[in-house]
Short mmCIF file of C-alpha atoms and ligand atoms in Angstrom, two decimals:
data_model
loop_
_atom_site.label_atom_id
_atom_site.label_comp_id
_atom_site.label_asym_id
_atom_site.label_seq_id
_atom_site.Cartn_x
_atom_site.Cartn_y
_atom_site.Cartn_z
CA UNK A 1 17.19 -6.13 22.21
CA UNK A 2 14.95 -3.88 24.44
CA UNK A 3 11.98 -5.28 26.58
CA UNK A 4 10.13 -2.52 27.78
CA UNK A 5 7.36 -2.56 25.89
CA UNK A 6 6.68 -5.93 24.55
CA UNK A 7 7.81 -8.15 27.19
CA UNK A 8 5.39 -11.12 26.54
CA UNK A 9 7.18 -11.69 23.38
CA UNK A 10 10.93 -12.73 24.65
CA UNK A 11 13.19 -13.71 21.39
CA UNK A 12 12.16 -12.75 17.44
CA UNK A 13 9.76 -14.44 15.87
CA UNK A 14 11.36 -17.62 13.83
CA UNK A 15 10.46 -19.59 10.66
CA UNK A 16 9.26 -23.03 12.18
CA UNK A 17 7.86 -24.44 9.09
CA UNK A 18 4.19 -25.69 8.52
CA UNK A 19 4.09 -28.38 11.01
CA UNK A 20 5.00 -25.92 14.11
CA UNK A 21 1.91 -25.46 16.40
CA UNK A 22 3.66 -22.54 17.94
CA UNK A 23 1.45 -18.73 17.56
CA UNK A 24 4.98 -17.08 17.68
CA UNK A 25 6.66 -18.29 14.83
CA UNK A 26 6.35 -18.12 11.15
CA UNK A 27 4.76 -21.44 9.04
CA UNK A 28 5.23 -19.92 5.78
CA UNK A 29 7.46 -17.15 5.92
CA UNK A 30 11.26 -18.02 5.96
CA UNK A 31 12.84 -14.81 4.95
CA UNK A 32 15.92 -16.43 4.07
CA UNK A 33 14.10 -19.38 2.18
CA UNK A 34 14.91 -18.74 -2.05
CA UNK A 35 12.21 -17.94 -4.33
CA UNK A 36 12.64 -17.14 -7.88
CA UNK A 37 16.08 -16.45 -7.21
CA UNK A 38 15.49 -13.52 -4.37
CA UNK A 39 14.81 -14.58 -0.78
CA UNK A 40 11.55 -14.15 0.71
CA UNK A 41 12.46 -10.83 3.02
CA UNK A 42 13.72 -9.35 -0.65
CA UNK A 43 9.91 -10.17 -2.32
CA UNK A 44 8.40 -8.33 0.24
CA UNK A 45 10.23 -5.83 2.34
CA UNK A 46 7.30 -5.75 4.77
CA UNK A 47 6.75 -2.67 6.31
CA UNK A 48 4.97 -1.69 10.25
CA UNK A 49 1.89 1.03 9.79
CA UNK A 50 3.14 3.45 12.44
CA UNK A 51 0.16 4.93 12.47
CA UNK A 52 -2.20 1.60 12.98
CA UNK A 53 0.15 0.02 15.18
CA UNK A 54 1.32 2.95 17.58
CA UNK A 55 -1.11 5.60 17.45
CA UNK A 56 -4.41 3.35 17.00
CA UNK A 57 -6.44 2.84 20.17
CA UNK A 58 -9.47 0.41 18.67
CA UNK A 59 -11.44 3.94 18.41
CA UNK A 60 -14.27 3.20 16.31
CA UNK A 61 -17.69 5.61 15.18
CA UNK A 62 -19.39 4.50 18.69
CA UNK A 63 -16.74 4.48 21.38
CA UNK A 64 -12.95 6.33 22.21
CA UNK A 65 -9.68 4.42 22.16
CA UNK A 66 -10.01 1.30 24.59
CA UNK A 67 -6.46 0.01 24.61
CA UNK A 68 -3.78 0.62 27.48
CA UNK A 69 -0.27 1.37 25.62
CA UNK A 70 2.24 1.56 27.73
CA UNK A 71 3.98 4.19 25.33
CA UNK A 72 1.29 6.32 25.31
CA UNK A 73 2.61 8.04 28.59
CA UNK A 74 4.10 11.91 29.53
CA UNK A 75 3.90 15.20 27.52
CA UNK A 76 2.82 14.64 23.37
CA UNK A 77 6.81 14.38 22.84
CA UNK A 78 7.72 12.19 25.61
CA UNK A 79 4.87 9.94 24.38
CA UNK A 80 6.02 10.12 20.43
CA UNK A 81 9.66 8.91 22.26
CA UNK A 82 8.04 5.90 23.46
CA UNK A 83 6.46 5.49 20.54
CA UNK A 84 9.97 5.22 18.59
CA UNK A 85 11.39 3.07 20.79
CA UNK A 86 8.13 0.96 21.06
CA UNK A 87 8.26 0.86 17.34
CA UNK A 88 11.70 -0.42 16.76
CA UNK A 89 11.44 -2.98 19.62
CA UNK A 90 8.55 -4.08 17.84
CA UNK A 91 10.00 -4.52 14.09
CA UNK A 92 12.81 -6.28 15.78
CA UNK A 93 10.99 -8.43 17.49
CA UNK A 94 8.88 -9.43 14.30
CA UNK A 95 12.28 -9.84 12.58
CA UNK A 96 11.05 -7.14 9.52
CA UNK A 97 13.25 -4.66 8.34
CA UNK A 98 10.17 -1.08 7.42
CA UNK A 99 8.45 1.09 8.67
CA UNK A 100 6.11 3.55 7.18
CA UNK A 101 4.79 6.68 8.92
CA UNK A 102 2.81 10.40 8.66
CA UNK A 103 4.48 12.97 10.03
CA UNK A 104 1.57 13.13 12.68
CA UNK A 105 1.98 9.87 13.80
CA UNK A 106 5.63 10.49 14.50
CA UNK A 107 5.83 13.94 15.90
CA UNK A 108 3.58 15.98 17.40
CA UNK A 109 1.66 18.90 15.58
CA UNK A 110 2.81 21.93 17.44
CA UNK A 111 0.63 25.44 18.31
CA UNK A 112 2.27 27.07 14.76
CA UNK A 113 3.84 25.58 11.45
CA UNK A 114 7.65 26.60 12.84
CA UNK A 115 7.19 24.72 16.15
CA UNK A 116 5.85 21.66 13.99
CA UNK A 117 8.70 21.40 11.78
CA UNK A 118 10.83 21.67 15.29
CA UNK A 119 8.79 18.39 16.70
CA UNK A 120 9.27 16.78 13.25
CA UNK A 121 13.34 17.39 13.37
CA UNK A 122 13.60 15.93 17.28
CA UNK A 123 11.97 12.68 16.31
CA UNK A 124 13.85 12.56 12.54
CA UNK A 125 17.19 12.91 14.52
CA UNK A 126 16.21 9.88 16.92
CA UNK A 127 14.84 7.81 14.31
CA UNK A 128 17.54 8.25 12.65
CA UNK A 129 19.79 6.97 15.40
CA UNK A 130 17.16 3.97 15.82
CA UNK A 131 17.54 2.86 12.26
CA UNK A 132 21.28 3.15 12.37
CA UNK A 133 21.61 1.01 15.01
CA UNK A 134 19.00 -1.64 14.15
CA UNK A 135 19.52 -1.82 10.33
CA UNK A 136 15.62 -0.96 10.17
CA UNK A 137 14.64 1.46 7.48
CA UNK A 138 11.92 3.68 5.96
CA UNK A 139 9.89 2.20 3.71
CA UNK A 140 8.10 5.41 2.72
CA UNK A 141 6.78 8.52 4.73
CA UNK A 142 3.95 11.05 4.09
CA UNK A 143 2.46 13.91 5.12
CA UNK A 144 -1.24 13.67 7.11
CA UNK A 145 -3.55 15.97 5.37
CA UNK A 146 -6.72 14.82 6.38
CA UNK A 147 -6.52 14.76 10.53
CA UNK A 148 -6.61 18.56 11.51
CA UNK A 149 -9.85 20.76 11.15
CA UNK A 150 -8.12 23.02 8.92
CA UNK A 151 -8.47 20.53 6.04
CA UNK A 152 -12.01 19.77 6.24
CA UNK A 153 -12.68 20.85 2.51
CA UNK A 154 -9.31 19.35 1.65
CA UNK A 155 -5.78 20.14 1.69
CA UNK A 156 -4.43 20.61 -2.02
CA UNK A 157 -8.15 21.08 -3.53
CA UNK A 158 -9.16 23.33 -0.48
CA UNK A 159 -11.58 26.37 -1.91
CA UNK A 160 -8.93 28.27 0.34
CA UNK A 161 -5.79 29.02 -0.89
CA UNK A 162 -4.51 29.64 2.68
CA UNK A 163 -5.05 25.60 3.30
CA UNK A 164 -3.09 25.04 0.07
CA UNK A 165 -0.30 26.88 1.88
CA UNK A 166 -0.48 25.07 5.26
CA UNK A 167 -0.24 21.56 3.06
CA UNK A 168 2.90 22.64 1.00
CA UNK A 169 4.18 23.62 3.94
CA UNK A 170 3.19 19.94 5.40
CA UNK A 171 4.05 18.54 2.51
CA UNK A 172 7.68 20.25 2.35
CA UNK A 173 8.82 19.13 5.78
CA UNK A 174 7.46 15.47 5.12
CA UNK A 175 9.86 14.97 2.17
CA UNK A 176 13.06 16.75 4.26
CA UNK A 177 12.44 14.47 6.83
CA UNK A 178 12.02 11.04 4.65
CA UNK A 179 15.22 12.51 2.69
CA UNK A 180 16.76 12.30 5.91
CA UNK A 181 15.60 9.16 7.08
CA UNK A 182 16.96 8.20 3.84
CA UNK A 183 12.99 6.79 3.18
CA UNK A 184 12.54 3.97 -0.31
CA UNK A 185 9.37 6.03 -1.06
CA UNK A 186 7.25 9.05 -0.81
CA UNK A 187 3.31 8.69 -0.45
CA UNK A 188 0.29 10.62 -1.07
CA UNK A 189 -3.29 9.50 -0.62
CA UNK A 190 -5.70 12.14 -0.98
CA UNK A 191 -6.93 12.55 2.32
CA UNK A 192 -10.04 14.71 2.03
CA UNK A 193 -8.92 15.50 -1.57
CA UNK A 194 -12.58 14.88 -2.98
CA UNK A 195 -16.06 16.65 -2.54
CA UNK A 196 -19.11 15.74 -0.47
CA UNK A 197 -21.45 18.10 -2.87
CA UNK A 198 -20.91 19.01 -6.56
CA UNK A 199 -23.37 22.07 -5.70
CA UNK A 200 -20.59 23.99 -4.09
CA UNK A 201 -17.56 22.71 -6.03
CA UNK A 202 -15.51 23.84 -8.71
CA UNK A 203 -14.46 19.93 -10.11
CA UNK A 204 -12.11 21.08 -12.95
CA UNK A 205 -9.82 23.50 -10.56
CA UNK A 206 -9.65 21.43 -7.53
CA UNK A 207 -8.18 18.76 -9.78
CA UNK A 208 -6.05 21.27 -10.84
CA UNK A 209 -4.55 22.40 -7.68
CA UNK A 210 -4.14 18.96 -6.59
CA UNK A 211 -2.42 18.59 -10.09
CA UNK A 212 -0.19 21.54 -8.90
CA UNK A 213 0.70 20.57 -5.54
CA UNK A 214 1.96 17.16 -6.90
CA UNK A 215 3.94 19.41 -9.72
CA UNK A 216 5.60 21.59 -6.62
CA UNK A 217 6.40 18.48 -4.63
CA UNK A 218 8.53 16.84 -7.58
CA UNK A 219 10.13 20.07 -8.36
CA UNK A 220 10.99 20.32 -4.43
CA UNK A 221 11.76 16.61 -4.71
CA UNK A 222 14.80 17.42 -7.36
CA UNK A 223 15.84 20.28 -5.17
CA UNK A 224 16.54 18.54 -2.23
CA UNK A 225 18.13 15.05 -3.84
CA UNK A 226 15.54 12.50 -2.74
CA UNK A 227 15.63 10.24 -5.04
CA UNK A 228 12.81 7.67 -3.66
CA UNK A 229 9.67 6.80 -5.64
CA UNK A 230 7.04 8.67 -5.49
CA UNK A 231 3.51 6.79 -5.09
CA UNK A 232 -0.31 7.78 -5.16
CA UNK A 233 -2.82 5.90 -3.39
CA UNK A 234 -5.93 5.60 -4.87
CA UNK A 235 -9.23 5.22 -2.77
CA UNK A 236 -12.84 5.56 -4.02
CA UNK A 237 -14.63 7.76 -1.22
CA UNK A 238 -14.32 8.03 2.84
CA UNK A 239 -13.61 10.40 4.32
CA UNK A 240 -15.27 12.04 1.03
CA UNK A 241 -18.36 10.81 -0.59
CA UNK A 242 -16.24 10.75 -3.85
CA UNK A 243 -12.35 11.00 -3.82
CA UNK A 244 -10.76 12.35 -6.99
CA UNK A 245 -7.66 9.44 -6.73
CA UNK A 246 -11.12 6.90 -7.38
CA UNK A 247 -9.08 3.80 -8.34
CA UNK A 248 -6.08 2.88 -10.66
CA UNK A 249 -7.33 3.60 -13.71
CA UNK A 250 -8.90 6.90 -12.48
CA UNK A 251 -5.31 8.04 -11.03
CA UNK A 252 -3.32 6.55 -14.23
CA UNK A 253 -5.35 8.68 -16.49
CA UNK A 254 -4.76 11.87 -14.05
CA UNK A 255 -1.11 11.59 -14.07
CA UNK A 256 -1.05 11.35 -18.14
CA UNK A 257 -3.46 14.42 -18.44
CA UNK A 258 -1.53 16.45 -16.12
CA UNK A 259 2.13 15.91 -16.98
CA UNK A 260 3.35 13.78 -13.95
CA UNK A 261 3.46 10.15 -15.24
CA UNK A 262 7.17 9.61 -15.65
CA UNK A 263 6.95 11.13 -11.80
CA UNK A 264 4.72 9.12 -10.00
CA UNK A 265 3.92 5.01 -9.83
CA UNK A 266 0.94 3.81 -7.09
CA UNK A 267 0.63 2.15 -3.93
CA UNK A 268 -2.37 0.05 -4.64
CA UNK A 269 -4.67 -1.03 -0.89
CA UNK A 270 -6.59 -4.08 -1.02
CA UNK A 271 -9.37 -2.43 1.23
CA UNK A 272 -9.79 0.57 -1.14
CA UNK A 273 -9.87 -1.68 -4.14
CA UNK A 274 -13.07 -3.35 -2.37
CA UNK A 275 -14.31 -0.26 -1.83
CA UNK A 276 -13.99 0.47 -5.60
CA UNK A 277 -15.87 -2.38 -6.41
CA UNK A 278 -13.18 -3.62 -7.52
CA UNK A 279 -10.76 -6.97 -6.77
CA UNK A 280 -7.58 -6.23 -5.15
CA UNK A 281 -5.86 -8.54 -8.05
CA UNK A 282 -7.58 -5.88 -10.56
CA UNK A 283 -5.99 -2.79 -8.79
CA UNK A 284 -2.79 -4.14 -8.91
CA UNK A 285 -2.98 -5.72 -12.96
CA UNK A 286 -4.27 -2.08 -14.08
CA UNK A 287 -1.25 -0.53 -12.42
CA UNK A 288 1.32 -3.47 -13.30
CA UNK A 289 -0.10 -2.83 -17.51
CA UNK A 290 0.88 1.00 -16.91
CA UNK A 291 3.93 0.02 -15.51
CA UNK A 292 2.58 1.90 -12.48
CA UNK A 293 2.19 -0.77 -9.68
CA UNK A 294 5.30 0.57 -6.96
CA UNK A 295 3.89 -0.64 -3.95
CA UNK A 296 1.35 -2.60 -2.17
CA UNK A 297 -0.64 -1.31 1.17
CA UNK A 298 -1.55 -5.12 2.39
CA UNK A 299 -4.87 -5.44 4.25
CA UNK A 300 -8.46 -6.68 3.42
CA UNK A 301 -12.27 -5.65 4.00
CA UNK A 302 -15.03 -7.61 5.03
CA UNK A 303 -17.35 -8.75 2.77
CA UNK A 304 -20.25 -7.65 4.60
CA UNK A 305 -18.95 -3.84 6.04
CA UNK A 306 -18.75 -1.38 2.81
CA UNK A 307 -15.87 0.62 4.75
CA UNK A 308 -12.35 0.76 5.19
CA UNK A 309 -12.23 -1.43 7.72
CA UNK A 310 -8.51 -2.31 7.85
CA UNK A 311 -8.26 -5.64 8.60
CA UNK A 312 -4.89 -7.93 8.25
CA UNK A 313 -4.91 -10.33 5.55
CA UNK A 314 -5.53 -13.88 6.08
CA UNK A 315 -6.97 -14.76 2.71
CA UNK A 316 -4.62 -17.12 0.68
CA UNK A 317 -6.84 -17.25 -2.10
CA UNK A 318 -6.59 -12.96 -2.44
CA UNK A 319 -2.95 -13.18 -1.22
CA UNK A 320 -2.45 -15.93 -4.31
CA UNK A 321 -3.79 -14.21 -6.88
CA UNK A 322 -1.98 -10.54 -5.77
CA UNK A 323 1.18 -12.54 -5.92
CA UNK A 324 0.94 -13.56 -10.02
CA UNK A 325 0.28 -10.35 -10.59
CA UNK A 326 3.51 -8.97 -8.50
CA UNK A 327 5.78 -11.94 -9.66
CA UNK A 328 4.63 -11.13 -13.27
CA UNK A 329 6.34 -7.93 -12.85
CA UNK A 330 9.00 -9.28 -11.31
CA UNK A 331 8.56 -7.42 -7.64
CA UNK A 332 8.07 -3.91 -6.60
CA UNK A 333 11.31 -2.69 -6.88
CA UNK A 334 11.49 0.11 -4.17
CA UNK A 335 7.91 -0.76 -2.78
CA UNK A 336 6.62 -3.46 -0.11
CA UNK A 337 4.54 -4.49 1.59
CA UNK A 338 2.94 -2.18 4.17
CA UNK A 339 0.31 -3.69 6.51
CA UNK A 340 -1.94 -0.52 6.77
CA UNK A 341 -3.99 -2.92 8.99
CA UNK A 342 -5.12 -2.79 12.64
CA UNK A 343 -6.67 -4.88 15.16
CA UNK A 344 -10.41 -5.20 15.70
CA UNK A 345 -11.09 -2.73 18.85
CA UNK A 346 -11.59 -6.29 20.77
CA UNK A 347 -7.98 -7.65 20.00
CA UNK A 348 -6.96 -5.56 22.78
CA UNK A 349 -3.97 -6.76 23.94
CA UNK A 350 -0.60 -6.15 22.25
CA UNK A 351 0.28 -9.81 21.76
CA UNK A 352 -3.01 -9.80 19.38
CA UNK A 353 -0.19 -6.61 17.48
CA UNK A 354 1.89 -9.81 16.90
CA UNK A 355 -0.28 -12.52 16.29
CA UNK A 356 -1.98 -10.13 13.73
CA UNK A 357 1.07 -9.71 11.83
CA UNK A 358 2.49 -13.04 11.64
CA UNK A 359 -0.80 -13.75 10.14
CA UNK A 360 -0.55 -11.15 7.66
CA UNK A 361 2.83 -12.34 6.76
CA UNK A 362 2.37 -16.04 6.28
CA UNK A 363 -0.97 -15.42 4.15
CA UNK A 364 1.12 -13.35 1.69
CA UNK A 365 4.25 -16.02 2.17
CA UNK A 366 2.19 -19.13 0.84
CA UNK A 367 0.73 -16.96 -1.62
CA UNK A 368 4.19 -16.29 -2.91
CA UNK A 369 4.78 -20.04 -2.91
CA UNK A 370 1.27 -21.23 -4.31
CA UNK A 371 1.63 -18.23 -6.97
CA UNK A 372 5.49 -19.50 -8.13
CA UNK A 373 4.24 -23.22 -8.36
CA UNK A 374 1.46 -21.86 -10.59
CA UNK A 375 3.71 -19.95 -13.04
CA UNK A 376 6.22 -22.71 -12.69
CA UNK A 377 3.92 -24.92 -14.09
CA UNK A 378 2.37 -23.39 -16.50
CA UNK A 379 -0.70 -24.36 -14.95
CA UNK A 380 -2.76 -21.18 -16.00
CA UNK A 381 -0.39 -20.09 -18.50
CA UNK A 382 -0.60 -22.73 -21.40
CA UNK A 383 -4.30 -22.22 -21.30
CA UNK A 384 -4.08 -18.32 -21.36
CA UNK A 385 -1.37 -18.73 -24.32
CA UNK A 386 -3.77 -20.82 -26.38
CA UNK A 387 -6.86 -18.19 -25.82
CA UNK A 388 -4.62 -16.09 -27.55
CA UNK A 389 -2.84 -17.90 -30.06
CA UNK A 390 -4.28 -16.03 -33.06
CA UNK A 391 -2.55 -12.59 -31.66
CA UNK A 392 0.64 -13.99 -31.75
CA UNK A 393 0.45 -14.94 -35.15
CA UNK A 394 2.99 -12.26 -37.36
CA UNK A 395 -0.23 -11.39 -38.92
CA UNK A 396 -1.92 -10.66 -35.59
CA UNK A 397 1.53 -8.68 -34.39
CA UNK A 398 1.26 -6.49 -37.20
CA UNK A 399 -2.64 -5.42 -36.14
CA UNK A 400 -1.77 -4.88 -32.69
CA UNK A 401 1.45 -2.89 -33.45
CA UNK A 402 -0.50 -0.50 -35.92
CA UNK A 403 0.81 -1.91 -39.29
CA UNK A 404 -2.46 -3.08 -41.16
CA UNK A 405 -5.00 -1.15 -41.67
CA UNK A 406 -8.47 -1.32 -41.74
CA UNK A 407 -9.72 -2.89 -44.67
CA UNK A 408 -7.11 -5.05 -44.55
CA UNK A 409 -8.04 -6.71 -41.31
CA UNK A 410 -11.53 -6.48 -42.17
CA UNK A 411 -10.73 -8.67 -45.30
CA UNK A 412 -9.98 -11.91 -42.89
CA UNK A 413 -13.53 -12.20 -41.78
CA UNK A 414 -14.90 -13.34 -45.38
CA UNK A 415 -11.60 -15.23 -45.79
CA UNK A 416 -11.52 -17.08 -42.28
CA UNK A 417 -15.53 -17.24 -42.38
CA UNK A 418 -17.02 -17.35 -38.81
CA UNK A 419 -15.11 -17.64 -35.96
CA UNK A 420 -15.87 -20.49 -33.65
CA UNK A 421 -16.41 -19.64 -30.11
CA UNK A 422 -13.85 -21.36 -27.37
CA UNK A 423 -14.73 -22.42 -23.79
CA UNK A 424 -13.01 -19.68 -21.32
CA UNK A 425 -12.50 -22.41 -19.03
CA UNK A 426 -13.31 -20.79 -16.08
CA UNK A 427 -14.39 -23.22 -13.64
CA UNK A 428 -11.89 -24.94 -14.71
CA UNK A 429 -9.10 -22.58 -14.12
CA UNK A 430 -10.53 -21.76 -10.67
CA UNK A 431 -10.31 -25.96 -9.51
CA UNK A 432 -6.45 -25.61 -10.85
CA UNK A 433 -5.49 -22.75 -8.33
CA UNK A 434 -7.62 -24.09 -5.51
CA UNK A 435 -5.63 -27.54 -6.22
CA UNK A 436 -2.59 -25.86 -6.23
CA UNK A 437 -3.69 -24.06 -2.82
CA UNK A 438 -4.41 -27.19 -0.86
CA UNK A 439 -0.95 -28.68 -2.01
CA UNK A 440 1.58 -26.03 -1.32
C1 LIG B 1 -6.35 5.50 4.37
C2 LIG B 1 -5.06 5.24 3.77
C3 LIG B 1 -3.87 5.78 4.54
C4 LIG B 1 -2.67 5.82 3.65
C5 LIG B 1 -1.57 6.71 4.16
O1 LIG B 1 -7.37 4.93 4.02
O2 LIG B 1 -4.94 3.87 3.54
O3 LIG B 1 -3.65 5.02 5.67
O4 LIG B 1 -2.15 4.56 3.42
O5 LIG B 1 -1.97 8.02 4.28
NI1 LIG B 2 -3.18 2.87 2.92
NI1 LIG B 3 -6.93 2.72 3.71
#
């Protein structure tokens, strides 16, 4: 295993177990360890943010990049070399088996769309080479839409039609090189797809040409073989005051209007369900009831900052909670977990790359754990059953399935009489799970 880039960190990280006091080793997350009857590497597949990790220089709104990389050396494809290698030391070293990446954060753009696609090939063929001789492999890939000038106003929903080109174009070489890379998924998050002003925007037809360029990509998709899953991210607003792929909900009833349903599943973020106003457990449960939820983009907010602020999750209580929802469905199938997280701009050193994700990891680990205990037991589940009881009656069946009718229902409120509020047991509920936190 190669040392050029992270020497400080001298063997893989290891499972230790809870008692191990040492910052390079897992407490939680034994990715051999059985749960459910899959081992813990299979529940999550955790994935590396290319761009976060490799390309991310603690740049905020008020100052440049501060952090010395030591692959961030030479001409713009010397530098995405390093990057590679810097990349698959790193996953190795973490003992993960994904990655996930734009095309920008892998290959340089290049001074016209040919000379692109030419950067994008050189770096496909030696990631390729990478990922046959580590066993790493691509989570998903996408195309970045957002970065250059050219898509201020958008990429698919551009006013231009020109910009719509330069996208598919984008969007085209994106998928050719995740079909090579033999990539699980294929994601889109909309970028700039969203306005700033409705006094300058046609709403109906830029939803329709994003509608289209998703339409062109699955027909290209078929074309060329890939079979991975397509995903949509949904995020509320930023960079856009309001971005059409809002939330779940907003993007589930997009895909039915428009035809592209059985096509596409979503890649819920934590950080842009926050910025929803919503929880990250209620992103994920709206896409799980659609059968929609493919995979999860694993990072949190802070409470206090109303942006996407990226940060790795250390919040059992969150991770918990995600985890009923994703052990409900049994898993993710060809998703995982990315950590589309980053440092703060004063974890500067690339140790803090490590500690960050081992934190990450072993917050969603004993949330796996504390989650199966809770199923296991029943504990919230007897409770939720009897709420319900009445719906699983045959009588109650028959309403939800469509087979009484109106009147006929209507006839059990004089027969029944009043119904007799229940206690929702909330507090109640909430001492169960933090009970069940404290003892895993
Ligand atoms: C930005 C998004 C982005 C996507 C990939 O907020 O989270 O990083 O995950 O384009
Ligand atoms: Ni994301
Ligand atoms: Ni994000």
């Amino acid at each position: 295993m190669s040392a050029t880039y992270f020497p400080e960190v001298t063997k893989p990280i290891a499972y230790e177990g809870p008692k191990s006091k040492n910052p390079l080793a897992f407490k939680w997350y034994n990715p051999t360890q059985i749960v459910r009857g899959k081992t813990m590497a299979e529940h999550f597949r955790f994935a590396i943010a290319y761009w976060h990790t490799f390309k991310a220089g603690g740049a905020d709104m008020f100052g440049p990049p501060a952090w010395v990389r030591a692959w961030n050396a030479g001409t713009p494809l010397e530098a995405a070399n390093k990057a590679l290698a810097a990349n698959f030391e790193f996953i190795q070293k973490l003992g993960l088996s994904y990655y996930c990446w734009h095309d920008r954060d892998i290959a340089p753009e290049g001074a016209t769309p040919a000379e692109s696609t030419q950067n994008l090939h050189a770096i496909v063929k030696e990631a390729a080479k990478y990922q046959a001789d580590t066993g790493v492999k691509l989570l998903w890939g996408t195309a970045n839409l957002f970065g250059n000038p050219r898509f201020t106003h958008g990429a698919g929903t551009n006013p231009d039609l020109q910009v719509f080109a330069w996208a598919a174009a984008q969007i085209k070489d994106a998928l050719d090189a995740t079909l090579a890379l033999d990539g699980e998924n294929y994601v889109f998050w909309g970028g700039r797809e969203g306005y700033e002003t409705l006094l300058n925007t046609r709403y109906k037809q830029e939803t329709d040409q994003l509608a289209r360029l998703l339409h062109l990509a699955v027909d290209y998709k078929k074309k060329i073989g890939f079979k991975g899953q397509f995903l949509i991210e949904p995020k509320p607003h930023e960079p856009t005051k309001h971005q059409y792929d809002f939330d779940a909900a907003t993007v589930i009833g997009f895909l039915h209007t428009h035809g592209l349903a059985d096509h596409f599943k979503l890649n819920i973020e934590a950080n842009h369900a926050t910025l929803a106003g919503h929880t990250f457990e209620h992103e994920l449960t709206v896409a799980s009831a659609d059968g929609k939820l493919g995979s999860i983009d694993a990072n949190a907010g802070d409470v206090l900052l109303g942006w996407d602020t990226d940060q790795f999750p250390v919040d059992i209580y969150s991770t918990t909670k995600a985890m009923l929802v994703v052990l409900a469905q049994n898993g993710l199938g060809s998703g995982g977990f990315n950590f589309d997280a980053k440092c703060r701009r004063g974890s500067l050193e690339t140790l803090d790359l490590f500690y960050a994700h081992i934190g990450g990891i072993d917050a969603f680990a004993r949330g796996l754990l504390v989650a199966d205990k809770l199923l296991a037991d029943r504990a919230l589940e007897d409770f939720v059953s009897k709420r319900y009881a009445s719906w699983d009656t045959p009588f109650g069946q028959d309403v939800l399935t469509g087979k009484v009718d109106l009147e006929t229902v209507a006839a059990l409120a004089s027969q029944k009489g009043e119904p007799v509020p229940q206690s929702g047991r909330q507090e109640l509920l909430e001492i169960i799970v933090n009970d069940y936190l404290l003892g895993v």
